[in-house]
Short mmCIF file of C-alpha atoms in Angstrom, two decimals:
data_model
loop_
_atom_site.label_atom_id
_atom_site.label_comp_id
_atom_site.label_asym_id
_atom_site.label_seq_id
_atom_site.Cartn_x
_atom_site.Cartn_y
_atom_site.Cartn_z
CA UNK H 1 23.87 -19.88 -25.75
CA UNK H 2 24.10 -20.39 -22.03
CA UNK H 3 24.25 -23.78 -20.33
CA UNK H 4 20.65 -23.44 -19.13
CA UNK H 5 19.47 -22.64 -22.68
CA UNK H 6 21.36 -25.67 -24.01
CA UNK H 7 19.83 -27.87 -21.32
CA UNK H 8 16.34 -26.62 -22.17
CA UNK H 9 16.92 -27.68 -25.78
CA UNK H 10 18.62 -31.01 -25.07
CA UNK H 11 15.98 -32.31 -22.65
CA UNK H 12 13.04 -32.31 -25.11
CA UNK H 13 15.35 -33.22 -28.01
CA UNK H 14 16.48 -36.31 -26.11
CA UNK H 15 12.85 -37.18 -25.43
CA UNK H 16 12.06 -36.83 -29.16
CA UNK H 17 14.90 -39.16 -30.16
CA UNK H 18 13.86 -41.72 -27.55
CA UNK H 19 10.27 -41.66 -28.77
CA UNK H 20 11.33 -42.14 -32.41
CA UNK H 21 13.33 -45.18 -31.28
CA UNK H 22 10.35 -46.61 -29.36
CA UNK H 23 7.96 -45.95 -32.26
CA UNK H 24 10.28 -47.77 -34.69
CA UNK H 25 10.27 -50.85 -32.45
CA UNK H 26 6.51 -50.66 -32.00
CA UNK H 27 5.69 -50.53 -35.70
CA UNK H 28 8.21 -53.20 -36.71
CA UNK H 29 8.09 -55.44 -33.65
CA UNK H 30 6.14 -58.63 -32.98
CA UNK H 31 2.45 -58.70 -33.88
CA UNK H 32 0.98 -58.22 -30.42
CA UNK H 33 -2.23 -56.43 -29.35
CA UNK H 34 -1.79 -52.70 -28.80
CA UNK H 35 1.66 -52.40 -30.38
CA UNK H 36 0.63 -50.04 -33.19
CA UNK H 37 -1.41 -47.84 -30.87
CA UNK H 38 1.60 -47.68 -28.54
CA UNK H 39 3.76 -46.72 -31.53
CA UNK H 40 1.36 -43.89 -32.43
CA UNK H 41 1.48 -42.67 -28.82
CA UNK H 42 5.29 -42.61 -28.90
CA UNK H 43 5.30 -40.91 -32.30
CA UNK H 44 2.92 -38.12 -31.25
CA UNK H 45 4.77 -37.55 -27.98
CA UNK H 46 8.08 -37.48 -29.85
CA UNK H 47 6.73 -34.81 -32.21
CA UNK H 48 5.59 -32.80 -29.19
CA UNK H 49 9.11 -32.97 -27.71
CA UNK H 50 10.74 -32.10 -31.05
CA UNK H 51 8.62 -28.97 -31.53
CA UNK H 52 9.32 -27.92 -27.92
CA UNK H 53 13.08 -28.28 -28.53
CA UNK H 54 12.80 -26.23 -31.74
CA UNK H 55 10.88 -23.53 -29.84
CA UNK H 56 13.54 -23.28 -27.10
CA UNK H 57 16.31 -23.22 -29.72
CA UNK H 58 15.06 -20.09 -31.52
CA UNK H 59 15.18 -16.51 -30.25
CA UNK H 60 13.38 -14.74 -33.11
CA UNK H 61 9.77 -13.95 -32.14
CA UNK H 62 7.88 -15.10 -35.25
CA UNK H 63 9.86 -18.32 -35.57
CA UNK H 64 9.48 -19.11 -31.89
CA UNK H 65 5.75 -18.42 -32.12
CA UNK H 66 5.43 -20.76 -35.11
CA UNK H 67 7.08 -23.64 -33.27
CA UNK H 68 4.97 -22.82 -30.24
CA UNK H 69 1.89 -23.32 -32.41
CA UNK H 70 3.32 -26.60 -33.76
CA UNK H 71 3.57 -27.83 -30.16
CA UNK H 72 -0.24 -28.04 -30.10
CA UNK H 73 -0.19 -30.86 -32.67
CA UNK H 74 1.48 -33.11 -30.12
CA UNK H 75 -0.33 -31.64 -27.10
CA UNK H 76 -3.75 -32.12 -28.71
CA UNK H 77 -3.31 -35.66 -30.05
CA UNK H 78 -1.25 -37.24 -27.25
CA UNK H 79 -4.28 -37.66 -24.91
CA UNK H 80 -6.24 -39.33 -27.73
CA UNK H 81 -3.33 -41.67 -28.51
CA UNK H 82 -2.98 -42.49 -24.79
CA UNK H 83 -6.68 -43.31 -24.47
CA UNK H 84 -6.75 -45.51 -27.60
CA UNK H 85 -3.63 -47.38 -26.46
CA UNK H 86 -5.07 -47.97 -22.98
CA UNK H 87 -8.28 -49.43 -24.38
CA UNK H 88 -6.44 -51.65 -26.87
CA UNK H 89 -3.90 -52.77 -24.29
CA UNK H 90 -6.61 -53.96 -21.90
CA UNK H 91 -8.59 -55.71 -24.62
CA UNK H 92 -11.73 -53.55 -24.47
CA UNK H 93 -11.80 -53.52 -28.26
CA UNK H 94 -15.55 -52.96 -28.56
CA UNK H 95 -15.07 -49.39 -27.27
CA UNK H 96 -12.67 -48.48 -30.06
CA UNK H 97 -14.24 -48.73 -33.51
CA UNK H 98 -12.90 -46.72 -36.43
CA UNK H 99 -15.82 -44.27 -36.14
CA UNK H 100 -15.10 -43.70 -32.44
CA UNK H 101 -11.45 -42.95 -33.19
CA UNK H 102 -12.46 -40.40 -35.83
CA UNK H 103 -14.86 -38.70 -33.42
CA UNK H 104 -12.17 -38.57 -30.73
CA UNK H 105 -9.90 -36.65 -33.13
CA UNK H 106 -12.42 -33.91 -33.98
CA UNK H 107 -11.59 -31.60 -31.05
CA UNK H 108 -7.80 -32.07 -31.44
CA UNK H 109 -8.09 -31.19 -35.14
CA UNK H 110 -10.06 -28.04 -34.28
CA UNK H 111 -7.48 -27.17 -31.61
CA UNK H 112 -4.62 -27.37 -34.12
CA UNK H 113 -6.53 -25.28 -36.68
CA UNK H 114 -7.36 -22.65 -34.06
CA UNK H 115 -3.76 -22.62 -32.85
CA UNK H 116 -2.45 -21.60 -36.27
CA UNK H 117 -5.21 -19.00 -36.73
CA UNK H 118 -5.22 -17.68 -33.17
CA UNK H 119 -4.22 -14.15 -34.22
CA UNK H 120 -7.62 -13.66 -35.84
CA UNK H 121 -9.77 -14.86 -32.91
CA UNK H 122 -7.61 -15.34 -29.81
CA UNK H 123 -9.26 -18.61 -28.83
CA UNK H 124 -5.94 -20.36 -28.17
CA UNK H 125 -3.71 -17.38 -27.33
CA UNK H 126 -5.57 -14.25 -26.40
CA UNK H 127 -2.20 -12.51 -26.09
CA UNK H 128 1.44 -13.44 -26.87
CA UNK H 129 4.67 -11.53 -26.23
CA UNK H 130 8.41 -12.28 -26.15
CA UNK H 131 10.79 -11.60 -23.26
CA UNK H 132 14.57 -11.96 -23.37
CA UNK H 133 15.59 -11.57 -19.73
CA UNK H 134 16.89 -13.57 -18.02
CA UNK H 135 16.32 -16.03 -20.95
CA UNK H 136 14.26 -15.88 -24.14
CA UNK H 137 10.69 -16.86 -23.30
CA UNK H 138 7.39 -16.85 -25.20
CA UNK H 139 4.82 -15.45 -22.79
CA UNK H 140 1.21 -16.36 -23.70
CA UNK H 141 -2.20 -15.79 -22.23
CA UNK H 142 -4.51 -18.67 -23.09
CA UNK H 143 -7.88 -18.09 -24.73
CA UNK H 144 -11.32 -19.53 -24.10
CA UNK H 145 -10.99 -22.60 -26.36
CA UNK H 146 -7.77 -23.64 -24.67
CA UNK H 147 -9.19 -23.14 -21.17
CA UNK H 148 -12.78 -24.35 -21.66
CA UNK H 149 -12.45 -27.04 -24.37
CA UNK H 150 -8.93 -28.27 -25.11
CA UNK H 151 -7.67 -28.62 -21.54
CA UNK H 152 -10.83 -30.28 -20.05
CA UNK H 153 -11.12 -32.61 -23.06
CA UNK H 154 -7.48 -33.69 -22.83
CA UNK H 155 -7.73 -34.23 -19.09
CA UNK H 156 -10.93 -36.28 -19.49
CA UNK H 157 -9.31 -38.60 -22.04
CA UNK H 158 -6.21 -38.95 -19.90
CA UNK H 159 -8.19 -39.63 -16.74
CA UNK H 160 -10.59 -42.00 -18.48
CA UNK H 161 -7.63 -44.09 -19.61
CA UNK H 162 -6.43 -44.18 -16.00
CA UNK H 163 -9.93 -45.18 -14.81
CA UNK H 164 -9.96 -48.08 -17.28
CA UNK H 165 -6.58 -49.17 -15.92
CA UNK H 166 -7.83 -48.97 -12.34
CA UNK H 167 -10.94 -50.99 -13.22
CA UNK H 168 -8.79 -53.78 -14.64
CA UNK H 169 -6.33 -53.48 -11.76
CA UNK H 170 -8.81 -55.29 -9.50
CA UNK H 171 -9.61 -57.97 -12.08
CA UNK H 172 -6.10 -58.95 -13.16
CA UNK H 173 -3.80 -61.39 -11.43
CA UNK H 174 -1.46 -60.13 -8.70
CA UNK H 175 1.58 -60.18 -11.00
CA UNK H 176 -0.23 -58.01 -13.53
CA UNK H 177 -1.56 -55.68 -10.86
CA UNK H 178 1.95 -54.53 -9.97
CA UNK H 179 2.67 -53.58 -13.56
CA UNK H 180 -0.68 -51.82 -14.08
CA UNK H 181 -0.15 -49.99 -10.79
CA UNK H 182 3.20 -48.73 -12.11
CA UNK H 183 1.49 -47.40 -15.27
CA UNK H 184 -1.22 -45.70 -13.19
CA UNK H 185 1.21 -43.96 -10.83
CA UNK H 186 3.56 -42.80 -13.58
CA UNK H 187 0.70 -41.50 -15.74
CA UNK H 188 -0.72 -39.60 -12.77
CA UNK H 189 2.71 -38.00 -12.31
CA UNK H 190 2.59 -36.65 -15.86
CA UNK H 191 -0.96 -35.44 -15.25
CA UNK H 192 -0.14 -33.47 -12.09
CA UNK H 193 3.07 -32.02 -13.56
CA UNK H 194 1.04 -30.57 -16.44
CA UNK H 195 -1.50 -29.09 -14.02
CA UNK H 196 1.33 -27.50 -12.02
CA UNK H 197 2.80 -26.00 -15.18
CA UNK H 198 -0.50 -24.52 -16.40
CA UNK H 199 -1.26 -23.08 -12.94
CA UNK H 200 2.15 -21.41 -12.81
CA UNK H 201 3.37 -23.50 -9.87
CA UNK H 202 6.13 -24.98 -12.01
CA UNK H 203 7.81 -22.30 -14.17
CA UNK H 204 11.50 -22.43 -15.07
CA UNK H 205 12.12 -19.87 -17.83
CA UNK H 206 8.96 -20.97 -19.64
CA UNK H 207 10.04 -24.65 -19.84
CA UNK H 208 7.04 -26.99 -20.23
CA UNK H 209 8.03 -30.29 -18.54
CA UNK H 210 4.96 -32.19 -19.79
CA UNK H 211 6.33 -33.62 -23.09
CA UNK H 212 9.61 -34.64 -21.44
CA UNK H 213 7.80 -36.30 -18.55
CA UNK H 214 5.53 -38.06 -21.03
CA UNK H 215 8.53 -39.40 -22.96
CA UNK H 216 10.13 -40.68 -19.75
CA UNK H 217 6.80 -42.30 -18.84
CA UNK H 218 6.52 -44.02 -22.23
CA UNK H 219 10.08 -45.31 -21.91
CA UNK H 220 9.12 -46.79 -18.55
CA UNK H 221 6.05 -48.43 -20.05
CA UNK H 222 8.17 -49.86 -22.85
CA UNK H 223 10.67 -51.43 -20.50
CA UNK H 224 8.32 -52.64 -17.77
CA UNK H 225 5.22 -53.75 -19.69
CA UNK H 226 6.72 -54.78 -23.00
CA UNK H 227 9.98 -56.10 -21.56
CA UNK H 228 12.70 -55.02 -23.88
CA UNK H 229 10.87 -52.96 -26.47
CA UNK H 230 7.85 -55.07 -27.26
CA UNK H 231 9.56 -58.42 -26.80
CA UNK H 232 6.43 -59.85 -25.17
CA UNK H 233 2.70 -59.29 -25.40
CA UNK H 234 0.91 -56.91 -22.99
CA UNK H 235 0.56 -58.50 -19.59
CA UNK H 236 -3.21 -58.40 -19.23
CA UNK H 237 -4.82 -61.84 -19.10
CA UNK H 238 -8.07 -60.15 -20.13
CA UNK H 239 -6.68 -59.54 -23.62
CA UNK H 240 -5.89 -63.25 -24.01
CA UNK H 241 -9.32 -64.15 -22.59
CA UNK H 242 -11.19 -61.93 -25.06
CA UNK H 243 -9.29 -62.73 -28.27
CA UNK H 244 -8.85 -66.46 -27.69
CA UNK H 245 -10.32 -68.65 -30.43
CA UNK H 246 -11.20 -71.21 -27.75
CA UNK H 247 -14.42 -70.65 -25.82
CA UNK H 248 -14.09 -69.97 -22.09
CA UNK H 249 -17.07 -70.01 -19.69
CA UNK H 250 -16.49 -68.89 -16.09
CA UNK H 251 -19.08 -70.06 -13.52
CA UNK H 252 -19.66 -69.73 -9.81
CA UNK H 253 -20.26 -72.64 -7.44
CA UNK H 254 -23.97 -72.72 -8.43
CA UNK H 255 -23.24 -73.13 -12.15
CA UNK H 256 -24.20 -69.52 -12.91
CA UNK H 257 -22.17 -67.86 -15.66
CA UNK H 258 -20.13 -64.95 -14.30
CA UNK H 259 -17.95 -64.25 -17.34
CA UNK H 260 -17.68 -65.45 -20.91
CA UNK H 261 -15.48 -64.65 -23.89
CA UNK H 262 -16.80 -63.92 -27.43
CA UNK H 263 -15.84 -67.37 -28.76
CA UNK H 264 -18.02 -69.09 -26.15
CA UNK H 265 -20.80 -66.49 -26.35
CA UNK H 266 -21.25 -67.28 -30.05
CA UNK H 267 -22.21 -70.86 -29.11
CA UNK H 268 -24.85 -70.19 -26.47
CA UNK H 269 -28.64 -70.00 -26.82
CA UNK H 270 -29.01 -66.67 -25.02
CA UNK H 271 -28.21 -63.11 -26.05
CA UNK H 272 -27.13 -62.24 -22.50
CA UNK H 273 -25.71 -65.39 -20.89
CA UNK H 274 -23.99 -63.72 -17.92
CA UNK H 275 -25.96 -64.37 -14.73
CA UNK H 276 -27.85 -67.36 -16.16
CA UNK H 277 -27.30 -71.02 -15.40
CA UNK H 278 -25.22 -73.13 -17.73
CA UNK H 279 -28.11 -75.53 -18.32
CA UNK H 280 -30.26 -72.75 -19.80
CA UNK H 281 -27.62 -71.39 -22.15
CA UNK H 282 -25.77 -74.56 -23.17
CA UNK H 283 -28.23 -77.49 -23.14
CA UNK H 284 -26.23 -79.29 -25.82
CA UNK H 285 -23.15 -79.06 -23.64
CA UNK H 286 -24.75 -80.46 -20.50
CA UNK H 287 -26.27 -83.34 -22.41
CA UNK H 288 -22.83 -84.47 -23.49
CA UNK H 289 -20.58 -83.34 -20.64
CA UNK H 290 -21.41 -85.64 -17.74
CA UNK H 291 -17.90 -86.16 -16.33
CA UNK H 292 -16.33 -82.72 -15.82
CA UNK H 293 -12.94 -84.10 -14.82
CA UNK H 294 -12.34 -85.59 -18.29
CA UNK H 295 -11.76 -84.10 -21.72
CA UNK H 296 -14.82 -85.09 -23.73
CA UNK H 297 -16.41 -84.17 -27.03
CA UNK H 298 -19.76 -82.54 -27.74
CA UNK H 299 -21.52 -81.73 -31.00
CA UNK H 300 -23.30 -78.47 -31.82
CA UNK H 301 -24.59 -77.24 -35.20
CA UNK H 302 -22.69 -79.95 -37.03
CA UNK H 303 -19.36 -79.14 -35.36
CA UNK H 304 -17.40 -81.17 -32.81
CA UNK H 305 -15.94 -79.51 -29.68
CA UNK H 306 -13.58 -80.80 -27.06
CA UNK H 307 -14.91 -79.98 -23.57
CA UNK H 308 -12.82 -79.62 -20.45
CA UNK H 309 -14.02 -78.37 -17.08
CA UNK H 310 -11.56 -76.95 -14.53
CA UNK H 311 -12.37 -76.44 -10.85
CA UNK H 312 -11.48 -72.95 -9.58
CA UNK H 313 -10.42 -72.56 -5.96
CA UNK H 314 -10.95 -69.44 -3.89
CA UNK H 315 -9.38 -68.26 -0.66
CA UNK H 316 -8.75 -71.05 1.80
CA UNK H 317 -8.76 -73.67 -0.95
CA UNK H 318 -12.57 -73.83 -1.13
CA UNK H 319 -14.26 -74.37 -4.49
CA UNK H 320 -15.29 -70.98 -5.85
CA UNK H 321 -16.55 -72.11 -9.23
CA UNK H 322 -15.38 -73.69 -12.44
CA UNK H 323 -14.34 -72.87 -15.97
CA UNK H 324 -15.30 -74.74 -19.13
CA UNK H 325 -12.92 -74.67 -22.09
CA UNK H 326 -14.38 -75.29 -25.54
CA UNK H 327 -12.21 -75.98 -28.57
CA UNK H 328 -13.40 -76.64 -32.12
CA UNK H 329 -11.88 -80.00 -33.08
CA UNK H 330 -14.09 -80.67 -36.09
CA UNK H 331 -11.14 -80.72 -38.46
CA UNK H 332 -9.16 -83.08 -36.23
CA UNK H 333 -12.22 -85.29 -35.77
CA UNK H 334 -12.84 -85.54 -39.51
CA UNK H 335 -9.18 -86.12 -40.25
CA UNK H 336 -9.02 -88.91 -37.69
CA UNK H 337 -12.17 -90.47 -39.15
CA UNK H 338 -10.70 -90.21 -42.65
CA UNK H 339 -7.47 -91.88 -41.51
CA UNK H 340 -9.43 -94.65 -39.82
CA UNK H 341 -11.42 -95.13 -43.03
CA UNK H 342 -8.28 -95.24 -45.18
CA UNK H 343 -6.69 -97.73 -42.80
CA UNK H 344 -9.59 -100.14 -43.55
CA UNK H 345 -9.78 -99.62 -47.32
CA UNK H 346 -7.66 -101.10 -50.09
CA UNK H 347 -6.04 -98.07 -51.74
CA UNK H 348 -6.43 -99.42 -55.30
CA UNK H 349 -9.86 -101.03 -55.46
CA UNK H 350 -11.49 -99.02 -52.60
CA UNK H 351 -12.99 -102.14 -51.00
CA UNK H 352 -12.22 -103.55 -47.54
CA UNK H 353 -8.64 -104.67 -47.04
CA UNK H 354 -7.77 -108.02 -45.43
CA UNK H 355 -7.80 -106.71 -41.84
CA UNK H 356 -11.07 -104.79 -42.18
CA UNK H 357 -12.76 -107.69 -43.97
CA UNK H 358 -11.68 -110.08 -41.21
CA UNK H 359 -13.11 -107.71 -38.56
CA UNK H 360 -16.39 -107.52 -40.49
CA UNK H 361 -16.78 -111.30 -40.70
CA UNK H 362 -15.78 -111.81 -37.05
CA UNK H 363 -18.49 -109.32 -35.98
CA UNK H 364 -21.06 -111.18 -38.06
CA UNK H 365 -20.07 -114.55 -36.56
CA UNK H 366 -20.25 -113.45 -32.92
CA UNK H 367 -23.46 -114.72 -31.33
CA UNK H 368 -24.73 -115.98 -34.68
CA UNK H 369 -27.36 -118.70 -34.75
CA UNK H 370 -26.49 -121.87 -36.68
CA UNK H 371 -29.79 -121.56 -38.51
CA UNK H 372 -28.54 -118.32 -40.08
CA UNK H 373 -25.68 -119.37 -42.38
CA UNK H 374 -22.96 -117.13 -43.79
CA UNK H 375 -21.32 -117.99 -47.12
CA UNK H 376 -17.85 -116.95 -48.29
CA UNK H 377 -16.98 -116.86 -52.00
CA UNK H 378 -13.24 -116.96 -52.72
CA UNK H 379 -12.64 -115.25 -56.12
CA UNK H 380 -9.31 -115.55 -57.96
CA UNK H 381 -8.43 -114.23 -61.44
CA UNK H 382 -7.21 -116.66 -64.10
CA UNK H 383 -3.98 -115.74 -65.83
CA UNK H 384 -3.48 -112.47 -63.97
CA UNK H 385 0.30 -112.95 -63.79
CA UNK H 386 0.46 -113.14 -67.58
CA UNK H 387 -1.39 -109.80 -67.80
CA UNK H 388 1.17 -108.12 -65.54
CA UNK H 389 4.11 -109.70 -67.41
CA UNK H 390 2.89 -108.74 -70.88
CA UNK H 391 1.15 -105.39 -70.35
CA UNK H 392 2.66 -104.05 -67.13
CA UNK H 393 1.34 -103.33 -63.67
CA UNK H 394 -0.67 -100.28 -64.77
CA UNK H 395 -2.91 -102.47 -66.93
CA UNK H 396 -2.93 -105.09 -64.17
CA UNK H 397 -4.22 -102.48 -61.70
CA UNK H 398 -6.98 -101.55 -64.14
CA UNK H 399 -7.98 -105.21 -64.38
CA UNK H 400 -8.27 -105.39 -60.57
CA UNK H 401 -10.40 -102.22 -60.46
CA UNK H 402 -12.68 -103.50 -63.21
CA UNK H 403 -12.96 -106.86 -61.42
CA UNK H 404 -14.10 -105.11 -58.26
CA UNK H 405 -16.66 -103.08 -60.19
CA UNK H 406 -18.18 -106.16 -61.84
CA UNK H 407 -18.38 -108.10 -58.59
CA UNK H 408 -19.96 -105.23 -56.63
CA UNK H 409 -22.57 -104.75 -59.35
CA UNK H 410 -23.97 -108.25 -58.71
CA UNK H 411 -23.96 -108.20 -54.89
CA UNK H 412 -27.09 -107.87 -52.77
CA UNK H 413 -27.53 -105.12 -50.15
CA UNK H 414 -25.59 -106.22 -47.06
CA UNK H 415 -23.10 -108.36 -48.99
CA UNK H 416 -19.47 -107.24 -48.61
CA UNK H 417 -16.37 -107.74 -50.76
CA UNK H 418 -12.77 -107.55 -49.57
CA UNK H 419 -9.40 -107.79 -51.28
CA UNK H 420 -7.17 -110.15 -49.29
CA UNK H 421 -4.30 -110.61 -51.75
CA UNK H 422 -2.88 -109.51 -55.11
CA UNK H 423 -5.70 -110.88 -57.33
CA UNK H 424 -7.68 -112.61 -54.59
CA UNK H 425 -11.07 -111.34 -53.44
CA UNK H 426 -13.53 -112.71 -50.87
CA UNK H 427 -17.27 -112.02 -50.82
CA UNK H 428 -19.29 -112.45 -47.61
CA UNK H 429 -22.94 -113.31 -48.27
CA UNK H 430 -24.98 -112.69 -45.12
CA UNK H 431 -28.02 -114.94 -44.55
CA UNK H 432 -27.67 -116.64 -47.92
CA UNK H 433 -28.30 -120.28 -48.70
CA UNK H 434 -25.85 -122.37 -50.67
CA UNK H 435 -28.17 -122.28 -53.69
CA UNK H 436 -28.18 -118.47 -53.61
CA UNK H 437 -24.37 -118.49 -53.36
CA UNK H 438 -24.08 -120.89 -56.32
CA UNK H 439 -26.40 -118.72 -58.41
CA UNK H 440 -24.33 -115.63 -57.62
CA UNK H 441 -21.11 -117.47 -58.48
CA UNK H 442 -22.56 -118.47 -61.83
CA UNK H 443 -23.55 -114.86 -62.61
CA UNK H 444 -20.06 -113.72 -61.64
CA UNK H 445 -18.45 -116.18 -64.06
CA UNK H 446 -20.81 -115.02 -66.77
CA UNK H 447 -19.95 -111.36 -66.22
CA UNK H 448 -16.27 -112.12 -66.90
CA UNK H 449 -16.95 -113.58 -70.32
CA UNK H 450 -17.24 -110.01 -71.58
CA UNK H 451 -14.02 -108.32 -72.62
CA UNK H 452 -12.46 -105.58 -70.49
CA UNK H 453 -11.67 -102.36 -72.36
CA UNK H 454 -8.58 -100.94 -70.71
CA UNK H 455 -5.93 -98.29 -71.34
CA UNK H 456 -6.20 -94.52 -71.32
CA UNK H 457 -8.34 -94.52 -74.48
CA UNK H 458 -10.01 -97.91 -73.77
CA UNK H 459 -8.26 -99.31 -76.87
CA UNK H 460 -6.93 -102.41 -75.09
CA UNK H 461 -9.32 -105.38 -75.00
CA UNK H 462 -8.70 -108.26 -72.58
CA UNK H 463 -10.69 -111.25 -71.45
CA UNK H 464 -9.83 -112.51 -67.99
CA UNK H 465 -11.71 -115.37 -66.34
CA UNK H 466 -12.26 -116.08 -62.66
CA UNK H 467 -12.27 -119.16 -60.45
CA UNK H 468 -14.56 -119.33 -57.42
CA UNK H 469 -14.63 -121.48 -54.33
CA UNK H 470 -17.23 -121.37 -51.55
CA UNK H 471 -17.44 -122.18 -47.84
CA UNK H 472 -20.49 -122.13 -45.54
CA UNK H 473 -20.53 -121.33 -41.83
CA UNK H 474 -20.89 -123.33 -39.61
CA UNK H 475 -20.71 -126.49 -41.77
CA UNK H 476 -17.24 -125.85 -43.30
CA UNK H 477 -15.68 -124.14 -40.29
CA UNK H 478 -16.33 -122.34 -37.04
CA UNK H 479 -13.93 -119.42 -37.61
CA UNK H 480 -12.86 -117.21 -40.48
CA UNK H 481 -9.48 -118.90 -40.96
CA UNK H 482 -11.12 -122.32 -41.42
CA UNK H 483 -13.70 -120.92 -43.84
CA UNK H 484 -11.03 -119.17 -45.92
CA UNK H 485 -8.94 -122.32 -46.08
CA UNK H 486 -11.89 -124.42 -47.31
CA UNK H 487 -12.99 -121.78 -49.85
CA UNK H 488 -9.41 -121.44 -51.11
CA UNK H 489 -9.05 -125.19 -51.61
CA UNK H 490 -12.32 -125.44 -53.52
CA UNK H 491 -11.31 -122.47 -55.67
CA UNK H 492 -8.08 -124.23 -56.69
CA UNK H 493 -9.99 -127.45 -57.35
CA UNK H 494 -12.28 -125.54 -59.74
CA UNK H 495 -9.27 -123.86 -61.37
CA UNK H 496 -7.54 -127.22 -61.98
CA UNK H 497 -10.75 -128.70 -63.34
CA UNK H 498 -11.05 -125.86 -65.84
CA UNK H 499 -7.46 -126.32 -66.96
CA UNK H 500 -8.02 -130.03 -67.53
CA UNK H 501 -11.28 -129.66 -69.43
CA UNK H 502 -10.72 -126.47 -71.42
CA UNK H 503 -8.16 -125.37 -73.96
CA UNK H 504 -5.28 -123.64 -72.09
CA UNK H 505 -5.28 -120.77 -74.56
CA UNK H 506 -8.67 -119.64 -73.33
CA UNK H 507 -7.22 -119.03 -69.88
CA UNK H 508 -4.47 -116.72 -71.12
CA UNK H 509 -5.16 -113.10 -72.18
CA UNK H 510 -5.97 -112.75 -75.84
CA UNK H 511 -3.90 -110.67 -78.20
CA UNK H 512 -4.97 -107.05 -77.76
CA UNK H 513 -6.79 -105.45 -80.64
CA UNK H 514 -7.11 -101.82 -81.60
CA UNK H 515 -10.51 -100.51 -82.50
#
């Protein structure tokens, strides 16, 4: 084998190895848009180079002809892979459904089938011979399918991908334009080299430079666009714009929509929002968003969105339009509301804690007329410490929960209960006279004469009494602290009176009974 023959084999073989390397990185690299399509492009081009190397390596006619037919697998599917990658890379995903990809492959499949059956019809090779001087070369005359169908179809796909790149060249940022321009120029180089080869302008012992040039081009794309074998995402801001989960609305200086991504389009009231004013397509947004410079919230269809408007400057620093960013913050909003709720609620009894109860009473006292009294009932359990000591804190917690349930059952609409200490509860009676408060206190004492059935199987029976003291605004105090102090003192007075007049054993928990 001469040096030229060896070179003709090594060039496409090197391209095949490089493409296998690129394809491996593409399929196993970071999950970025277009990476798999780029891997398929490298894989198909690598197969094209490998079959070309095998063809140049053999000198026997039938074997060389077989590998020459295998070359058409790569030559037929590379334009399709290039087109699909271009569309995916630029984010025009709506052009590339699964059905469209299948339809694009129909002509390449027919080309491969016709290539392996060309002896019976001559549609790919109308004639094929073998020459050995000065080097072995498979000399073919192309048939009608190759000339009229395969070649125009492949060129159309290749050129359409370039057209899509050029269209986005003018829409992308300047930094991205340089990279897209590099892809356009290098792809055009491959295109014109193939034309020169088919026209006979470029002919070095039958060597087809197209697969090798394509592999060099793909290596360049890998390094320049993907920066170190798919280390970063494709550099088209359009891809980010289209797949972003946040809604983006681009408007001109007159509030007309000039561009919109799918996330924002799903929230508008019009099927074709581009060209229409924001007020017509997003009335719910305008009603809420009155200060564009701030991040605000707006509600739509039961969901909460954060809204931010950014001013866009054109040439010369003049205002060219604005962009509105919409983000679904419903989950954050609900979580924040839940945390605020939990911060105000006693975790055991699920009533207002001391801080929340104080805020509630302070709100009721602000601007209140003295002819509209407010009564506080201070409720304390009798013998609760003995319950905890004898039966444990679990039973004690159940006593507190049952106490809350019994008190809430007797309250009027608008009355509020809060837990301000271990076994201390306060009830705020809004617009209630002292007689109403006394009647409620008496009913509360009566409700605690019934035994509490506690424990996992309700087999523990306890009787726990309560002591109650009351205070009336504004007669017993002008502020909450004064009212609580008076109600607390009266509660202890009532507790001491009960201890003096009743048998002490009635105040302690009775011996539990099983039933």
